[in-house]
Coordinates of C-alpha atoms and ligand atoms in Angstrom, one line a residue:
M1 CA 2.2 -1.5 -18.7
C2 CA -1.2 0.2 -18.9
G3 CA -4.7 -1.3 -18.9
I4 CA -7.3 -1.1 -21.7
C5 CA -11.0 -1.6 -21.5
A6 CA -13.6 -1.1 -24.2
S7 CA -17.3 -1.7 -24.4
I8 CA -20.1 -1.6 -27.1
G9 CA -23.7 -2.1 -26.3
K10 CA -27.0 -0.6 -25.1
E11 CA -26.3 -0.5 -21.4
N12 CA -24.0 1.6 -19.3
E13 CA -21.0 1.5 -21.5
V14 CA -19.4 4.6 -20.1
Q15 CA -19.8 3.6 -16.5
D16 CA -18.7 0.0 -17.3
V17 CA -15.5 1.2 -19.0
V18 CA -14.7 3.5 -16.1
L19 CA -15.4 0.7 -13.6
G20 CA -13.3 -1.6 -15.7
L21 CA -10.4 0.9 -15.7
K22 CA -10.6 1.1 -11.9
K23 CA -10.1 -2.7 -11.8
L24 CA -7.2 -2.3 -14.1
E25 CA -5.6 0.6 -12.2
Y26 CA -3.0 -1.8 -10.7
R27 CA -1.5 -1.8 -14.3
G28 CA -0.7 1.9 -14.0
Y29 CA -2.2 5.1 -12.7
D30 CA -0.2 8.0 -14.2
S31 CA -3.2 9.2 -16.3
S32 CA -6.3 7.9 -17.8
G33 CA -8.9 8.6 -20.5
I34 CA -11.9 7.5 -22.6
A35 CA -13.0 8.0 -26.1
L36 CA -16.7 8.0 -26.9
L37 CA -18.3 7.4 -30.3
G38 CA -21.7 9.0 -30.9
D39 CA -23.3 10.5 -34.0
E40 CA -20.3 9.7 -36.1
K41 CA -18.1 11.9 -33.9
I42 CA -15.3 10.9 -31.5
S43 CA -14.8 12.8 -28.3
C44 CA -12.3 12.2 -25.5
V45 CA -12.1 12.9 -21.8
K46 CA -8.7 12.6 -20.2
S47 CA -7.1 13.3 -16.9
V48 CA -3.8 13.1 -15.1
G49 CA -3.5 10.9 -12.0
Q50 CA -5.8 8.2 -10.7
I51 CA -9.1 7.1 -12.3
K52 CA -11.0 9.0 -9.6
N53 CA -9.7 12.3 -11.3
L54 CA -11.1 11.1 -14.7
E55 CA -14.4 10.1 -13.0
K56 CA -14.9 13.6 -11.7
K57 CA -14.8 14.9 -15.3
I58 CA -17.5 12.5 -16.6
D59 CA -21.2 13.1 -16.1
K60 CA -22.6 10.1 -14.2
N61 CA -25.6 9.9 -16.6
L62 CA -23.5 10.1 -19.7
C63 CA -24.6 7.4 -22.3
C64 CA -22.8 6.3 -25.3
P65 CA -22.9 3.0 -27.2
V66 CA -19.2 2.7 -28.0
V67 CA -16.5 3.5 -25.5
I68 CA -12.8 2.7 -25.3
G69 CA -10.7 3.5 -22.2
H70 CA -7.1 3.4 -20.9
T71 CA -5.2 3.7 -17.7
R72 CA -1.5 4.6 -18.3
W73 CA 1.9 3.8 -16.9
A74 CA 4.1 6.2 -18.9
T75 CA 6.6 4.6 -21.2
H76 CA 7.0 7.1 -24.1
G77 CA 6.5 10.7 -23.0
V78 CA 6.0 12.4 -19.7
V79 CA 2.8 12.2 -17.7
S80 CA 0.4 14.7 -19.2
E81 CA -3.1 14.9 -20.7
E82 CA -1.6 15.1 -24.2
N83 CA 0.2 11.8 -23.7
A84 CA -2.8 10.2 -22.0
H85 CA -4.7 7.8 -24.2
P86 CA -6.9 7.5 -26.2
H87 CA -5.0 8.9 -29.2
I88 CA -6.7 10.2 -32.3
S89 CA -5.3 10.1 -35.8
Q90 CA -4.6 13.4 -37.4
D91 CA -7.5 13.0 -39.9
G92 CA -9.9 12.5 -36.9
Q93 CA -11.1 9.2 -38.2
F94 CA -9.7 6.8 -35.6
A95 CA -9.2 6.7 -31.9
M96 CA -7.1 4.0 -30.2
V97 CA -6.0 2.8 -26.7
H98 CA -2.8 0.8 -26.5
N99 CA -1.0 -1.3 -23.9
G100 CA 2.6 -2.2 -24.9
I101 CA 5.5 -0.7 -26.6
I102 CA 6.1 0.0 -30.3
E103 CA 9.8 -0.3 -30.6
N104 CA 10.2 1.1 -34.1
F105 CA 8.0 4.1 -33.6
E106 CA 10.7 6.6 -34.3
K107 CA 11.4 5.0 -37.7
L108 CA 7.6 4.8 -38.5
K109 CA 7.2 8.4 -37.5
T110 CA 9.6 9.6 -40.2
Q111 CA 7.6 7.6 -42.8
L112 CA 4.3 9.3 -41.9
D113 CA 3.4 12.7 -43.1
V114 CA 1.7 13.9 -39.9
C115 CA 2.1 16.4 -37.2
L116 CA 1.9 14.7 -33.8
Y117 CA 0.6 16.4 -30.6
S118 CA 2.0 13.8 -28.1
Q119 CA 5.3 12.0 -27.5
T120 CA 3.7 8.6 -27.6
D121 CA 4.3 5.6 -29.7
T122 CA 0.6 5.0 -29.7
E123 CA -0.2 8.2 -31.7
V124 CA 2.3 7.0 -34.3
F125 CA 0.5 3.6 -34.4
V126 CA -3.0 5.1 -34.9
N127 CA -1.7 7.4 -37.6
L128 CA -0.1 4.4 -39.3
I129 CA -3.5 2.7 -39.4
A130 CA -5.1 5.9 -40.8
S131 CA -2.4 6.0 -43.5
K132 CA -3.6 2.7 -44.9
T133 CA -6.5 2.2 -47.2
G134 CA -9.5 -0.1 -47.2
E135 CA -11.7 -1.6 -44.4
T136 CA -10.7 -0.8 -40.8
L137 CA -9.8 -4.4 -40.0
F138 CA -7.6 -4.6 -43.1
R139 CA -5.8 -1.4 -42.1
L140 CA -5.2 -2.7 -38.6
L141 CA -3.9 -6.0 -40.0
Q142 CA -1.5 -4.1 -42.3
A143 CA -0.3 -1.7 -39.6
A144 CA 0.2 -4.6 -37.1
K145 CA 2.5 -6.2 -39.7
E146 CA 4.7 -3.1 -39.7
V147 CA 5.0 -2.4 -36.0
V148 CA 7.7 -4.1 -34.0
G149 CA 7.0 -4.6 -30.3
S150 CA 4.1 -5.5 -28.1
F151 CA 0.5 -4.3 -28.2
A152 CA -3.0 -4.9 -27.0
V153 CA -5.2 -2.3 -28.7
A154 CA -8.8 -1.2 -29.0
L155 CA -9.6 0.9 -32.1
I156 CA -12.7 2.8 -33.2
H157 CA -13.5 4.4 -36.5
K158 CA -15.8 7.4 -36.4
N159 CA -18.3 6.0 -38.9
E160 CA -18.6 2.4 -37.6
N161 CA -20.4 1.1 -34.6
K162 CA -17.7 -1.4 -33.9
I163 CA -14.6 -1.9 -31.8
F164 CA -11.5 -3.5 -33.4
V165 CA -9.0 -5.2 -31.1
A166 CA -5.7 -6.9 -31.6
K167 CA -3.0 -8.4 -29.4
R168 CA 0.7 -9.3 -29.5
Q169 CA 2.6 -10.0 -26.3
S170 CA 0.3 -7.9 -24.1
P171 CA -2.8 -9.6 -22.6
L172 CA -6.3 -9.1 -24.0
A173 CA -9.6 -10.8 -23.5
V174 CA -13.0 -10.3 -25.0
A175 CA -16.5 -11.2 -23.6
V176 CA -19.8 -11.1 -25.3
S177 CA -23.5 -11.3 -24.2
K178 CA -26.7 -10.7 -26.0
T179 CA -26.6 -7.0 -25.2
K180 CA -23.0 -6.0 -25.2
S181 CA -19.4 -6.9 -25.9
M182 CA -16.4 -5.9 -23.8
A183 CA -12.6 -6.1 -24.2
A184 CA -10.1 -5.8 -21.3
S185 CA -6.5 -6.4 -20.3
D186 CA -7.7 -8.6 -17.5
I187 CA -10.7 -10.9 -17.2
S188 CA -11.6 -9.6 -13.7
V189 CA -13.3 -6.7 -15.6
F190 CA -15.9 -9.1 -16.8
A191 CA -16.9 -10.5 -13.4
G192 CA -20.6 -10.3 -12.8
K193 CA -21.4 -9.3 -16.3
F194 CA -20.5 -12.3 -18.4
D195 CA -20.4 -16.0 -18.0
F196 CA -17.7 -16.7 -20.6
C197 CA -14.9 -14.9 -22.2
Y198 CA -12.2 -15.4 -24.9
I199 CA -8.5 -15.0 -24.3
L200 CA -6.8 -13.7 -27.4
D201 CA -3.5 -15.3 -28.5
D202 CA -0.7 -13.4 -30.0
N203 CA -1.5 -12.0 -33.5
Q204 CA -5.2 -12.5 -33.1
F205 CA -7.8 -9.8 -33.9
A206 CA -11.4 -9.4 -33.1
V207 CA -14.2 -7.2 -34.4
M208 CA -16.7 -6.4 -31.6
E209 CA -20.3 -5.4 -32.2
D210 CA -23.3 -5.0 -29.9
G211 CA -23.8 -8.6 -28.8
K212 CA -21.5 -10.2 -31.3
V213 CA -17.8 -10.8 -31.8
D214 CA -15.8 -12.3 -34.7
F215 CA -12.2 -13.4 -34.4
F216 CA -9.5 -13.3 -37.1
D217 CA -5.9 -14.5 -37.5
E218 CA -3.1 -12.2 -38.7
N219 CA -4.1 -12.8 -42.3
G220 CA -7.6 -11.7 -41.7
K221 CA -9.0 -15.2 -41.9
K222 CA -12.0 -15.8 -39.6
I223 CA -11.1 -18.2 -36.7
Q224 CA -13.1 -20.0 -34.0
K225 CA -12.0 -19.6 -30.4
N226 CA -13.0 -21.6 -27.4
P227 CA -14.6 -19.7 -24.5
V228 CA -13.3 -19.8 -21.0
F229 CA -15.8 -20.1 -18.1
I230 CA -15.5 -17.0 -16.0
G231 CA -17.5 -18.6 -13.1
D232 CA -14.3 -20.6 -12.3
F233 CA -12.6 -17.5 -10.9
D234 CA -12.4 -16.3 -7.4
F235 CA -13.4 -12.7 -8.3
F236 CA -15.0 -11.6 -5.1
E237 CA -15.1 -7.8 -5.1
E238 CA -12.4 -6.3 -2.9
T239 CA -13.7 -4.3 0.0
L240 CA -11.5 -2.4 2.3
Q241 CA -12.0 -2.1 6.0
E242 CA -8.5 -0.9 6.6
K243 CA -7.5 2.4 5.0
Y244 CA -4.9 0.7 2.7
F245 CA -4.9 -2.5 0.7
M246 CA -1.3 -3.2 1.7
Q247 CA -2.3 -3.2 5.4
K248 CA -5.2 -5.6 4.6
E249 CA -2.9 -7.8 2.5
I250 CA -0.3 -8.0 5.2
K251 CA -3.0 -9.1 7.7
E252 CA -4.4 -11.7 5.3
Q253 CA -1.2 -13.7 5.2
P254 CA -2.0 -16.3 7.8
V255 CA -5.4 -17.0 6.2
A256 CA -3.8 -17.2 2.7
L257 CA -1.2 -19.7 3.9
R258 CA -3.9 -21.9 5.5
K259 CA -5.8 -21.9 2.3
E260 CA -2.7 -22.8 0.4
F261 CA -1.8 -25.6 2.8
F262 CA -5.4 -27.0 2.3
K263 CA -5.1 -26.8 -1.5
Y264 CA -1.7 -28.6 -1.6
F265 CA -2.3 -31.3 1.0
S266 CA -6.1 -31.9 1.1
E267 CA -7.1 -31.4 -2.5
C268 CA -3.7 -32.4 -3.8
P269 CA -2.0 -30.3 -6.5
N270 CA -2.7 -31.4 -10.0
L271 CA 0.9 -32.1 -10.8
D272 CA 2.7 -35.1 -12.2
F273 CA 5.4 -35.3 -9.5
E274 CA 6.7 -38.6 -11.0
A275 CA 7.5 -36.8 -14.2
L276 CA 9.0 -33.9 -12.4
K277 CA 11.2 -36.1 -10.2
K278 CA 13.1 -37.1 -13.4
C279 CA 14.6 -33.7 -13.7
K280 CA 18.3 -33.6 -12.8
S281 CA 18.3 -29.9 -11.9
L282 CA 16.1 -26.8 -11.6
H283 CA 16.5 -23.3 -12.8
F284 CA 14.3 -20.6 -11.3
V285 CA 13.6 -17.4 -13.1
A286 CA 11.6 -14.3 -12.1
C287 CA 11.7 -10.5 -11.4
G288 CA 11.7 -8.4 -8.3
T289 CA 10.0 -9.9 -5.2
A290 CA 9.2 -13.1 -7.2
Y291 CA 13.0 -13.4 -7.8
H292 CA 13.5 -13.3 -4.0
S293 CA 11.0 -16.2 -3.7
C294 CA 13.0 -18.1 -6.3
L295 CA 16.2 -17.6 -4.2
L296 CA 14.4 -19.3 -1.3
G297 CA 12.8 -21.9 -3.6
A298 CA 16.3 -22.9 -4.8
Q299 CA 17.5 -23.3 -1.2
F300 CA 14.5 -25.5 -0.3
V301 CA 14.9 -27.7 -3.3
Q302 CA 18.7 -28.1 -2.7
Q303 CA 18.0 -28.8 1.0
F304 CA 15.2 -31.3 0.6
C305 CA 15.6 -32.8 -2.9
K306 CA 19.4 -32.6 -3.1
K307 CA 19.1 -31.4 -6.7
P308 CA 21.3 -28.6 -8.0
C309 CA 19.5 -25.3 -8.6
S310 CA 20.3 -22.0 -10.1
V311 CA 18.4 -18.7 -10.1
S312 CA 18.2 -15.9 -12.6
I313 CA 16.7 -12.5 -12.9
A314 CA 14.4 -12.7 -16.0
S315 CA 15.7 -9.6 -17.7
E316 CA 19.3 -11.0 -17.4
F317 CA 18.3 -14.6 -18.3
R318 CA 16.7 -13.6 -21.6
Y319 CA 20.0 -12.1 -23.0
A320 CA 22.5 -14.5 -21.4
R321 CA 24.6 -16.6 -23.7
Q322 CA 23.7 -19.8 -22.0
T323 CA 23.2 -23.5 -22.7
F324 CA 19.8 -25.1 -22.1
S325 CA 19.3 -28.6 -20.8
K326 CA 16.3 -30.9 -21.4
K327 CA 17.1 -32.5 -18.1
C328 CA 16.6 -29.3 -16.2
L329 CA 13.1 -28.1 -15.1
Y330 CA 12.8 -24.3 -15.6
V331 CA 10.5 -22.8 -13.0
F332 CA 9.0 -19.3 -13.6
V333 CA 7.5 -17.5 -10.6
S334 CA 5.2 -14.6 -11.1
Q335 CA 2.3 -13.2 -9.1
S336 CA 0.6 -11.7 -12.1
G337 CA 1.8 -14.2 -14.7
E338 CA 2.0 -11.3 -17.1
T339 CA 5.5 -10.0 -16.4
A340 CA 7.0 -9.4 -19.9
D341 CA 10.6 -10.4 -19.0
T342 CA 9.5 -13.6 -17.3
I343 CA 7.2 -14.6 -20.1
A344 CA 9.9 -13.9 -22.7
C345 CA 12.2 -16.3 -20.8
A346 CA 9.5 -19.0 -20.6
K347 CA 9.1 -18.7 -24.3
L348 CA 12.8 -19.0 -24.9
V349 CA 13.0 -22.1 -22.8
K350 CA 10.0 -23.7 -24.7
E351 CA 11.6 -22.9 -28.0
K352 CA 14.7 -24.9 -26.8
G353 CA 12.4 -27.8 -26.2
C354 CA 12.8 -27.7 -22.4
K355 CA 10.0 -28.1 -19.8
V356 CA 8.4 -25.1 -18.2
M357 CA 6.7 -24.9 -14.8
C358 CA 5.1 -21.8 -13.5
V359 CA 4.1 -20.7 -10.0
T360 CA 1.5 -18.0 -10.5
N361 CA -1.3 -16.3 -8.5
V362 CA -3.7 -15.4 -11.3
P363 CA -5.6 -18.2 -13.0
Y364 CA -5.5 -18.3 -16.8
C365 CA -2.6 -15.8 -17.0
T366 CA -0.3 -15.8 -20.0
L367 CA 2.4 -17.6 -18.2
E368 CA 0.1 -20.4 -17.1
Q369 CA -1.1 -20.9 -20.6
M370 CA 2.4 -21.6 -21.9
S371 CA 3.5 -23.8 -19.1
D372 CA 3.8 -27.6 -19.1
F373 CA 3.3 -27.7 -15.3
V374 CA 1.4 -25.3 -13.1
F375 CA 1.8 -24.9 -9.4
P376 CA -0.6 -22.2 -8.4
T377 CA -0.4 -19.9 -5.3
F378 CA -3.6 -19.0 -3.4
A379 CA -2.9 -15.6 -2.1
G380 CA -6.1 -14.2 -3.6
K381 CA -6.2 -10.9 -5.4
E382 CA -3.3 -8.6 -4.4
I383 CA -4.0 -5.0 -5.1
A384 CA -1.3 -3.0 -3.4
V385 CA 1.6 -2.5 -5.7
A386 CA 4.2 -3.8 -3.2
S387 CA 3.8 -7.5 -2.9
T388 CA 3.3 -8.9 0.6
K389 CA 0.8 -11.9 0.8
A390 CA 1.7 -13.0 -2.8
Y391 CA 5.4 -13.2 -1.7
T392 CA 4.7 -15.2 1.5
C393 CA 2.4 -17.5 -0.5
Q394 CA 5.1 -18.0 -3.2
V395 CA 7.7 -18.9 -0.5
F396 CA 5.3 -21.3 1.2
A397 CA 4.3 -22.8 -2.2
L398 CA 8.0 -23.3 -3.1
L399 CA 8.6 -24.9 0.3
C400 CA 5.6 -27.3 -0.2
F401 CA 6.7 -28.0 -3.8
A402 CA 10.3 -28.9 -2.6
L403 CA 8.8 -31.2 0.0
L404 CA 6.4 -32.9 -2.3
L405 CA 9.1 -33.3 -4.9
S406 CA 11.5 -34.8 -2.3
G407 CA 9.0 -37.1 -0.8
V408 CA 10.0 -35.8 2.7
D409 CA 6.8 -36.0 4.8
K410 CA 6.5 -32.7 6.7
K411 CA 2.7 -32.4 6.5
E412 CA 2.3 -32.2 10.3
S413 CA 4.8 -29.5 10.8
L414 CA 3.4 -27.5 7.9
K415 CA 0.0 -27.9 9.4
N416 CA 1.2 -26.7 12.8
F417 CA 3.0 -23.8 11.2
V418 CA -0.1 -22.5 9.3
K419 CA -2.2 -23.0 12.4
E420 CA 0.1 -21.0 14.7
F421 CA 1.5 -18.3 12.3
E422 CA 0.0 -14.9 13.0
V423 CA 0.7 -11.3 12.1
L424 CA 1.7 -9.5 15.3
P425 CA 1.1 -5.8 15.7
F426 CA 4.1 -3.6 14.7
Q427 CA 5.9 -1.8 17.4
E428 CA 5.1 1.7 16.1
K429 CA 7.3 3.4 18.7
L430 CA 10.3 1.8 17.0
L431 CA 9.4 3.6 13.8
K432 CA 10.2 7.0 15.4
E433 CA 13.7 5.8 16.1
I434 CA 14.2 4.1 12.8
C435 CA 13.0 7.2 10.8
K436 CA 15.9 9.2 12.2
F437 CA 18.4 7.2 10.0
K438 CA 18.8 8.2 6.4
K439 CA 21.2 5.3 5.7
V440 CA 19.8 1.8 6.1
F441 CA 21.4 -1.5 5.3
F442 CA 19.7 -4.9 5.6
I443 CA 22.0 -7.9 6.3
G444 CA 21.6 -11.6 6.6
R445 CA 23.0 -15.0 5.6
Q446 CA 21.4 -17.6 3.4
Q447 CA 17.6 -17.5 3.8
D448 CA 18.0 -14.3 6.0
Y449 CA 20.0 -12.7 3.2
V450 CA 16.9 -13.2 1.0
T451 CA 14.8 -11.6 3.7
A452 CA 17.3 -8.7 3.7
L453 CA 16.9 -8.2 0.0
E454 CA 13.1 -8.4 0.2
G455 CA 12.9 -6.1 3.2
S456 CA 15.1 -3.5 1.6
L457 CA 13.1 -3.7 -1.7
K458 CA 9.8 -2.9 0.3
L459 CA 11.4 0.1 2.0
K460 CA 12.7 1.4 -1.3
E461 CA 9.5 1.0 -3.3
I462 CA 7.0 2.5 -0.9
A463 CA 9.1 4.8 1.3
Y464 CA 11.6 5.9 -1.4
L465 CA 14.5 5.3 1.0
N466 CA 17.9 4.6 -0.6
C467 CA 18.7 1.3 1.2
I468 CA 20.3 -2.0 0.2
G469 CA 20.2 -5.6 1.2
I470 CA 23.5 -7.3 1.4
A471 CA 24.9 -10.7 2.4
A472 CA 26.3 -10.2 5.9
G473 CA 29.6 -11.8 5.0
E474 CA 30.1 -9.3 2.1
L475 CA 30.0 -6.2 4.3
K476 CA 33.7 -6.2 4.8
H477 CA 34.4 -6.4 1.1
G478 CA 33.5 -2.8 0.5
T479 CA 30.2 -1.7 2.0
L480 CA 31.6 -1.5 5.6
A481 CA 33.2 1.8 4.4
L482 CA 29.8 3.4 4.5
I483 CA 29.0 2.5 8.1
D484 CA 29.1 5.3 10.6
N485 CA 27.1 6.4 13.6
Q486 CA 24.4 7.7 11.2
T487 CA 23.8 4.2 9.8
L488 CA 21.1 1.7 10.8
V489 CA 21.8 -1.9 10.0
I490 CA 18.8 -4.2 10.1
A491 CA 20.2 -7.7 10.8
I492 CA 18.1 -10.8 10.3
S493 CA 19.2 -13.8 12.2
T494 CA 17.0 -16.9 12.3
Q495 CA 19.5 -19.8 11.7
E496 CA 21.1 -21.4 14.7
R497 CA 24.0 -22.8 12.6
L498 CA 24.9 -19.3 11.4
K499 CA 24.2 -17.4 14.6
E500 CA 27.9 -16.8 15.5
K501 CA 28.8 -15.8 12.0
M502 CA 26.0 -13.2 12.1
E503 CA 27.2 -12.0 15.5
S504 CA 30.7 -11.4 14.1
N505 CA 29.3 -9.3 11.3
I506 CA 27.1 -7.3 13.6
L507 CA 30.0 -6.6 15.9
E508 CA 32.0 -5.3 12.9
V509 CA 29.1 -2.9 12.3
K510 CA 28.9 -1.8 16.0
A511 CA 32.7 -1.3 16.1
R512 CA 32.2 1.4 13.3
G513 CA 29.5 3.2 15.3
G514 CA 26.6 1.7 13.3
K515 CA 23.3 1.1 15.1
V516 CA 21.7 -2.3 14.9
L517 CA 18.0 -3.4 14.7
L518 CA 18.0 -7.1 15.2
L519 CA 15.2 -9.4 14.0
S520 CA 15.6 -12.7 15.6
N521 CA 14.1 -15.7 17.3
L522 CA 17.5 -16.7 18.8
Q523 CA 19.4 -15.8 21.9
H524 CA 22.4 -13.6 20.9
N525 CA 25.5 -12.6 22.9
F526 CA 25.3 -8.9 22.3
T527 CA 22.8 -6.1 22.9
P528 CA 21.5 -4.4 19.8
E529 CA 20.1 -0.8 19.9
F530 CA 16.7 -2.0 18.7
R531 CA 15.2 -5.5 18.6
I532 CA 12.2 -7.2 17.1
D533 CA 11.6 -10.6 18.7
L534 CA 10.4 -13.1 16.2
P535 CA 8.1 -16.0 17.1
D536 CA 10.1 -19.2 17.1
F537 CA 9.4 -21.8 14.3
E538 CA 11.4 -24.4 12.5
E539 CA 14.1 -22.8 10.3
C540 CA 12.5 -23.4 7.0
F541 CA 9.4 -21.3 8.0
M542 CA 11.4 -18.4 9.3
P543 CA 11.6 -16.5 6.0
I544 CA 7.8 -16.2 6.1
V545 CA 7.9 -15.1 9.8
S546 CA 10.8 -12.6 9.5
I547 CA 9.5 -10.7 6.4
V548 CA 6.3 -9.6 8.1
P549 CA 7.8 -7.0 10.4
L550 CA 9.8 -5.6 7.5
Q551 CA 6.6 -5.3 5.4
Q552 CA 5.0 -3.5 8.3
L553 CA 8.1 -1.3 8.8
A554 CA 8.0 -0.2 5.1
F555 CA 4.2 0.4 5.3
F556 CA 4.4 2.6 8.4
Y557 CA 7.5 4.4 7.2
S558 CA 5.7 5.2 4.0
L559 CA 2.7 6.5 5.9
A560 CA 4.9 8.5 8.2
L561 CA 6.4 10.3 5.2
G562 CA 3.0 11.1 3.9
F563 CA 3.0 8.7 0.9
N564 CA 0.3 6.4 -0.3
P565 CA 1.8 2.9 0.3
D566 CA -0.7 1.3 -2.1
K567 CA 0.4 3.3 -5.1
P568 CA 4.1 4.1 -5.1
R569 CA 5.4 6.6 -7.7
N570 CA 6.7 5.3 -11.0
L571 CA 5.5 1.7 -10.4
A572 CA 2.7 -0.5 -11.5
K573 CA 1.4 -3.9 -10.3
A574 CA 1.9 -5.8 -13.6
V575 CA 5.0 -5.0 -15.5
T576 CA 3.9 -6.0 -19.0
V577 CA 6.7 -4.1 -20.8
E578 CA 10.4 -5.0 -21.0
Ligands
F6R1 C1 7.7 -5.6 -5.5 C2 6.9 -6.3 -6.5 C3 7.7 -6.5 -7.8 C4 7.2 -7.8 -8.5 C5 7.8 -7.9 -9.9 C6 7.4 -9.2 -10.6 O1 6.9 -5.5 -4.3 O2 5.8 -6.6 -6.4 O3 9.0 -6.5 -7.6 O4 7.5 -8.9 -7.7 O5 7.4 -6.8 -10.7 O6 6.0 -9.3 -10.7 P1 5.2 -10.6 -10.9 O7 5.4 -11.4 -9.7 O8 3.8 -10.3 -11.2 O9 5.9 -11.3 -12.1

């Protein structure tokens, strides 16, 4: 993953790069660093942990005209200052920051006659550049031809007042004004500083100078690029009244859904539904939480449009030996729109000549640029690593999409739902009881099974609890063997037609001594040990209603164990590596 940020100019380049890295911290926060170029000398400052640790090491008044910076999510090598970027070539001529993975770095390493100080693929890449001869851009072009894998890089040479950038499969944008040029993994870094930016395509290169930028193709031929207007973006600075972004984002869900409803039904989505209606089937593809949204999306389309649907995990889809159909609409769901596996699948589908639709939350993201149809979500910026409002907005978006595609008019009930839906306070006293259990299972059927999967993912990722979500009917096919009086089973039951089936499964758990926390809006014929009463809405809205207490449970559980729910270990917000 990782985020890169680079700046050249006469202003506050050091501070701007550090600020940029803070905005990119969602891409990884294992370690960070900057390289400064001044008086034909490169110097580095690095730190392990969050950007605030790096900030403490940098003099607030430090000035330097050329700065490159990096925030890391470890791929090659442990978390340490040695492995933190920027990396310097052995001859001391070049420094580089890199987002991506060089897959053939071991092979390249054996070809280079250098002694490496880190375990990173990036140090190999920068030494490969140094091993070439000629102008810096030419060396970068040559090295890029030899590396296999993904990269967005910013490179400096100790004798040149320039920054060289390149991109393949990892995002990179460049912005320029009269007084400075910046490059970053994400255009939110440019907000407030530039009116326009340029989004690099794969195998494009740029040479940035103070107030000037030139673009090149992979053969070094100068190219023209069209700027994108930054003013279009909803880049309001995130301020935090609550202590954690996750808490804020959980609370924001009703407002986000209202905005989404307004966008879909008052402004009308800019989608050619007549063209989309011609598709005979739909195939949804995504990762993690977005995959869970897809599972619900498929259920909505099947229910309202009566079209067959299938759902794949992106990392599986891309290597499956499968057939593609031009009559199928392939739908890719991604909050960031930068997830490597999801993008690879969309690319594959396009290569087969099939139609791609994306459901993304970040305008101008990579996935959006390669899609034939775009159905945006309007969750607003999501900062906490664990997805909450982006998930409920995806679910609501896919419900609205299914309804618009089917022609079923449910505008009034959607409107009433967004009007009445609220986030209720979490019963914190329940937490004390729940925390006693070290074994937790989430069960449900159909849409409640998806909530079980998502609820358990939240608890895993921010409270580090080894729990699983399982289809309630599957328990007796193996997992029931694990149930004893030390086990908590969180049962979600929101569908009248499946109520009795759920009751049978829950009684099977109770018969083995398992304790039950029931989340339901229905009247059941048994007494659970614990209960969360859900507000009662039409069945199709219940996945949005029932996930909220599970998001809160994970949040408070994480806090109770002394973790930072916003920044779980080993994870990052945008997964831009395979
Ligand atoms: C979990 C979570 C992840 C993401 C997944 C896909 O809370 O956020 O599972 O859903 O990494 O990310 P996007 O949606 O950006 O493609």
